[in-house]
N, C-alpha and C. Protein backbone atom coordinates (compact mmCIF):
# COMPACT_ATOMS: atom_id res chain seq x y z
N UNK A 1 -41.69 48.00 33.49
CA UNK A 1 -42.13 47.77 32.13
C UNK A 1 -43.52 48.37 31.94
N UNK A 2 -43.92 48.97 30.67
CA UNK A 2 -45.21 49.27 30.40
C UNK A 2 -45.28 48.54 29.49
N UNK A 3 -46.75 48.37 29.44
CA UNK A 3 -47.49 47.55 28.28
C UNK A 3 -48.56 48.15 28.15
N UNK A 4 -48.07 47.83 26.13
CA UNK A 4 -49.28 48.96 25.40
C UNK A 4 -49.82 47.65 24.77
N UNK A 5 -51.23 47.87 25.06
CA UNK A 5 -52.11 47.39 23.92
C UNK A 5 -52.62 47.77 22.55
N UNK A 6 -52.44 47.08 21.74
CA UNK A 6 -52.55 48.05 20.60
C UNK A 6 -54.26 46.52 20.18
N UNK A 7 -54.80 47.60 19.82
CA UNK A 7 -56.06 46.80 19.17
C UNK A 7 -57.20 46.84 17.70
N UNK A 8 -55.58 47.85 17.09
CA UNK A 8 -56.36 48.29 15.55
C UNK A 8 -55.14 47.61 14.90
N UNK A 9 -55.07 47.58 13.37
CA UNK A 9 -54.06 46.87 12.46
C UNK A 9 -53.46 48.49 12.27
N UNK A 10 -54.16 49.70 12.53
CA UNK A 10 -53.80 50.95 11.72
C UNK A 10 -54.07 51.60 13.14
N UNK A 11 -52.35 52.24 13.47
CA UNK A 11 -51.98 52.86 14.29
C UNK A 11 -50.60 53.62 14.12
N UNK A 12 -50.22 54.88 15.01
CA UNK A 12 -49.16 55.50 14.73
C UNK A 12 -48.03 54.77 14.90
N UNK A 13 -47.51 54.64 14.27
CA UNK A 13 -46.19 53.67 14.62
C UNK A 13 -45.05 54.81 15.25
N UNK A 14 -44.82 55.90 14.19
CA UNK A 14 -43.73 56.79 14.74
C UNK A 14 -43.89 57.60 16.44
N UNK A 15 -45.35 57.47 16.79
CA UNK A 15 -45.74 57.76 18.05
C UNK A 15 -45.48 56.66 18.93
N UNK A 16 -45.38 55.70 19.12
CA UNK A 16 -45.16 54.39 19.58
C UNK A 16 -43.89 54.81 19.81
N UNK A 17 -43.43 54.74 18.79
CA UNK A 17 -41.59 54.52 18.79
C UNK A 17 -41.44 55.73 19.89
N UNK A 18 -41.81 56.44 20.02
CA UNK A 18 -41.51 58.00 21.01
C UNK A 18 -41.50 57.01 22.46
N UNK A 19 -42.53 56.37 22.34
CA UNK A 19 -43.18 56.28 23.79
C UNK A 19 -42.63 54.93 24.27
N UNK A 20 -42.10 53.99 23.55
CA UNK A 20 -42.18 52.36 24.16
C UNK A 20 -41.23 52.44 23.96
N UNK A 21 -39.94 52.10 24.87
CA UNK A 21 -39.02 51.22 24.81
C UNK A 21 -38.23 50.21 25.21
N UNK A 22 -36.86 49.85 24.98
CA UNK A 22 -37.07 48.35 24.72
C UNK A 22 -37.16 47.37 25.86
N UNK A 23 -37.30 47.56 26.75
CA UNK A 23 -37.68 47.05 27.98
C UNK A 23 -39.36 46.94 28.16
N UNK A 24 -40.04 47.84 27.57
CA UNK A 24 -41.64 47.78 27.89
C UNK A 24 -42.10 46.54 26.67
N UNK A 25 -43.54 45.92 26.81
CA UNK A 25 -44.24 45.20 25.83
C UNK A 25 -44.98 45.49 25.38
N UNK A 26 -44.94 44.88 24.26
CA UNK A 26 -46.28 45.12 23.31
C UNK A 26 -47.58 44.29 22.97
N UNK A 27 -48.45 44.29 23.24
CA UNK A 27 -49.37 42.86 23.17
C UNK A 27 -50.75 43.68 21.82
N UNK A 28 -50.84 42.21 21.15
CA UNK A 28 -51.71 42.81 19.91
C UNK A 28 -53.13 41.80 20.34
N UNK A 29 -53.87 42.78 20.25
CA UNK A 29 -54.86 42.30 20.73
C UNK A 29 -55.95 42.51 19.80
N UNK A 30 -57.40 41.99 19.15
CA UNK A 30 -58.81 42.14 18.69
C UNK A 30 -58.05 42.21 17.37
N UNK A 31 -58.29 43.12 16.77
CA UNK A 31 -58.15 43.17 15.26
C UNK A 31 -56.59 43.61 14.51
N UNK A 32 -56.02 44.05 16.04
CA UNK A 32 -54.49 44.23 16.03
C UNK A 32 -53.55 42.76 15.57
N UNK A 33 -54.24 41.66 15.58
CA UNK A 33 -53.76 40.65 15.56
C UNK A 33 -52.95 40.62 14.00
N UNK A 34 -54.30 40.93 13.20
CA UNK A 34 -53.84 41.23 11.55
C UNK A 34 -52.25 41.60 11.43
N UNK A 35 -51.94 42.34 11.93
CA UNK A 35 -50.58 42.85 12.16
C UNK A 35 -48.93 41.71 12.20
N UNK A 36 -49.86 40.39 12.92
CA UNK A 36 -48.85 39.74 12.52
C UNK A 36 -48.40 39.17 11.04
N UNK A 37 -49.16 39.34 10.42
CA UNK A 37 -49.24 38.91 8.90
C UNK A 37 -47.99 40.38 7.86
N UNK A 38 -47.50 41.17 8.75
CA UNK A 38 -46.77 42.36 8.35
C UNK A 38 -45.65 42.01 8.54
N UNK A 39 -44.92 42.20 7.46
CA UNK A 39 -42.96 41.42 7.87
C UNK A 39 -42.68 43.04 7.90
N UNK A 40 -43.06 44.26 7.49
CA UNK A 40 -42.50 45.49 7.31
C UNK A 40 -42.18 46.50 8.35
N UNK A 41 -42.67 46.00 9.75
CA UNK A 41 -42.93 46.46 11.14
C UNK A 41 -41.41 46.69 11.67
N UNK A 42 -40.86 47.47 12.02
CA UNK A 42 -39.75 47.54 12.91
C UNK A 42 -40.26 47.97 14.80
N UNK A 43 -40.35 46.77 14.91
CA UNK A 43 -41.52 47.32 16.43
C UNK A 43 -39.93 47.75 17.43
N UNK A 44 -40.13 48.89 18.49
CA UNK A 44 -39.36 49.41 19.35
C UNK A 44 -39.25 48.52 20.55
N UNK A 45 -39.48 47.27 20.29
CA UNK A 45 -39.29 46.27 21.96
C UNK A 45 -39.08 45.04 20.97
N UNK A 46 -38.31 44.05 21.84
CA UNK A 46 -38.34 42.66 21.35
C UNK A 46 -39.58 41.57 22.75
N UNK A 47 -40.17 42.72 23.13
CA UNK A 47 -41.05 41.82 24.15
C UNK A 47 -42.56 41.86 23.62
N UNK A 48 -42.68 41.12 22.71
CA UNK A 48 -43.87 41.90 22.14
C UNK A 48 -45.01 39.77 22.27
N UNK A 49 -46.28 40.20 22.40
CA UNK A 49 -47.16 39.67 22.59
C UNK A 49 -48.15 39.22 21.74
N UNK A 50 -49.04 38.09 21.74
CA UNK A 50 -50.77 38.46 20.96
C UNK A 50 -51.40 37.33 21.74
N UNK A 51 -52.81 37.60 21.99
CA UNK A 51 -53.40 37.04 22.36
C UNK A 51 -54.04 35.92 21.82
N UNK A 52 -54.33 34.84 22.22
CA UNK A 52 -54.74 33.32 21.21
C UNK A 52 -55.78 33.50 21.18
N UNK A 53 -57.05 33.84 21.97
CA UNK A 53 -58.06 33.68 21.16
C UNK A 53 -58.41 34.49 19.97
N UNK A 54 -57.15 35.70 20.30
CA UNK A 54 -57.71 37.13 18.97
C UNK A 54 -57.23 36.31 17.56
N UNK A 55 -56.16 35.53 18.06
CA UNK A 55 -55.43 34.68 16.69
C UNK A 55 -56.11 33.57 16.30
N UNK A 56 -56.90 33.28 16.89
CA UNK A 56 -57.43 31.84 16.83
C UNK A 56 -59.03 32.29 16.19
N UNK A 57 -60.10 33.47 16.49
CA UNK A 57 -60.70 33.74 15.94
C UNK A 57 -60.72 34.49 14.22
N UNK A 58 -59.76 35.23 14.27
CA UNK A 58 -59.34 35.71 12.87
C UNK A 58 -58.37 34.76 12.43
N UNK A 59 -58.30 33.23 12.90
CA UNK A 59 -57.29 32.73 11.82
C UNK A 59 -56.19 33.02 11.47
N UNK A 60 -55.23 33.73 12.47
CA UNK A 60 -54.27 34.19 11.90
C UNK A 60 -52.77 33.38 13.07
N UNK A 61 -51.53 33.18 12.37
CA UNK A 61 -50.50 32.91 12.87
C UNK A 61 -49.95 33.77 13.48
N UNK A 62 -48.87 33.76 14.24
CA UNK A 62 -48.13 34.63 14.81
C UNK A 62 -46.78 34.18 14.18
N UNK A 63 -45.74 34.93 14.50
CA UNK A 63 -44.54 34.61 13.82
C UNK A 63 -43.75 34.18 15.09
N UNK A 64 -42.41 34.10 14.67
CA UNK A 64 -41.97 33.23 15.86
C UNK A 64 -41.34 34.59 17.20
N UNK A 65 -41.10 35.74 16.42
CA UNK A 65 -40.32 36.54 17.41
C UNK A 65 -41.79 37.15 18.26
N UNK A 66 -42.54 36.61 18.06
CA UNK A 66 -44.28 37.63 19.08
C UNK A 66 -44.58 35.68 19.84
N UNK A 67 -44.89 36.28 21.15
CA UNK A 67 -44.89 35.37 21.75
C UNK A 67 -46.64 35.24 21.90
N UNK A 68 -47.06 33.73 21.67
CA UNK A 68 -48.81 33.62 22.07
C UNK A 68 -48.99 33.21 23.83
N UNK A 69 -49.98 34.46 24.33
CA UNK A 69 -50.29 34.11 25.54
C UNK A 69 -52.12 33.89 25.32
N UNK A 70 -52.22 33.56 26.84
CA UNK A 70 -53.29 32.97 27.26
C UNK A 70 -53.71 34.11 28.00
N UNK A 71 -55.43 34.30 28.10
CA UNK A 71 -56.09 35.43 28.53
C UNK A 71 -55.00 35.51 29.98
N UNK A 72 -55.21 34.42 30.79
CA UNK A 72 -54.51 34.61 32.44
C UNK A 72 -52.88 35.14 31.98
N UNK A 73 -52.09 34.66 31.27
CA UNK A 73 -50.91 35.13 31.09
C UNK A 73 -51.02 36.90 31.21
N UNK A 74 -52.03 36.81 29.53
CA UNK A 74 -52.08 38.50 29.75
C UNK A 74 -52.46 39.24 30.86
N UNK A 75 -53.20 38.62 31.64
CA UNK A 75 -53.80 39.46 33.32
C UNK A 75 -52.73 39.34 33.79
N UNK A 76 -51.52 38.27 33.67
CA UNK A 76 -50.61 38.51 34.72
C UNK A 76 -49.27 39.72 34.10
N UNK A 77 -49.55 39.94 32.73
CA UNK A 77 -48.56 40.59 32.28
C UNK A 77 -48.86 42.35 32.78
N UNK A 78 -50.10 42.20 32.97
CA UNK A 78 -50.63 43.64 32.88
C UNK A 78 -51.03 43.88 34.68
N UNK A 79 -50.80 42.79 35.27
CA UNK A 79 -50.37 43.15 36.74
C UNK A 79 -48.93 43.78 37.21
N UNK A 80 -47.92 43.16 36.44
CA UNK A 80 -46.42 43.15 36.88
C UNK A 80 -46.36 44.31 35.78
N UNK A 81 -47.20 45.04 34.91
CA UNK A 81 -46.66 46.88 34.29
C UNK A 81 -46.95 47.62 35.26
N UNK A 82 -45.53 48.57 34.91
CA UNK A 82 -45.70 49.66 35.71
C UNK A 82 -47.06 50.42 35.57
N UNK A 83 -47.22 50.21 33.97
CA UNK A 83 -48.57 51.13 33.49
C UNK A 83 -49.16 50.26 32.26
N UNK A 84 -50.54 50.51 32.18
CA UNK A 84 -51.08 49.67 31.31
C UNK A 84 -51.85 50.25 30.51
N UNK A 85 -50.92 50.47 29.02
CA UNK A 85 -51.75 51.74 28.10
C UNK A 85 -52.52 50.75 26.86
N UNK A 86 -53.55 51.36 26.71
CA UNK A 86 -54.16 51.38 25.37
C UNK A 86 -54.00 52.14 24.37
N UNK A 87 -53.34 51.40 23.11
CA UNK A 87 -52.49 52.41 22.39
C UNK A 87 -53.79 52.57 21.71
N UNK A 88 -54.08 54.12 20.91
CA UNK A 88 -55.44 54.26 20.13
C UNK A 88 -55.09 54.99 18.47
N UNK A 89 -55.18 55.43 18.32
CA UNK A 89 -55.21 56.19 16.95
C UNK A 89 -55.52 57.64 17.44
């Protein structure tokens, strides 16, 4: 599995879709969080992530199909990737 971090609300989506699939995760992290507030997203994995304190500082919910981890969860998610990308713009 790879796991991309994505950490902007505004990123390539159609580049994503090239690169992730449905076996790899997605974790939304810092200001990426905003993102859960988007019903319009067709994300390329059903393993997709956000971090609680990024949600918990911007106030924001997660929906039910993005799962909330804990900083240690995420260290352990990003031990067991094959590769651990930072998705950027």
């Amino acid at each position: 599995m790879k796991l991309f971090s994505i950490i902007s609300p505004s990123f390539n989506h159609t580049e994503l879709k090239l690169m992730c699939g449905p076996h790899d995760g997605i974790i939304l992290r810092q200001d990426a969080v905003y993102l859960c507030l988007r019903d319009d997203i067709c994300w390329p994995t059903q393993q997709m992530f956000v971090l609680d304190s990024d949600l918990a500082v911007r106030q924001v919910c997660a929906p039910s199909y993005i799962s909330v981890v804990s900083a240690a969860h995420w260290v352990e998610l990003c031990s067991k990737a094959t590769q651990n990308i930072l998705w950027q713009n």
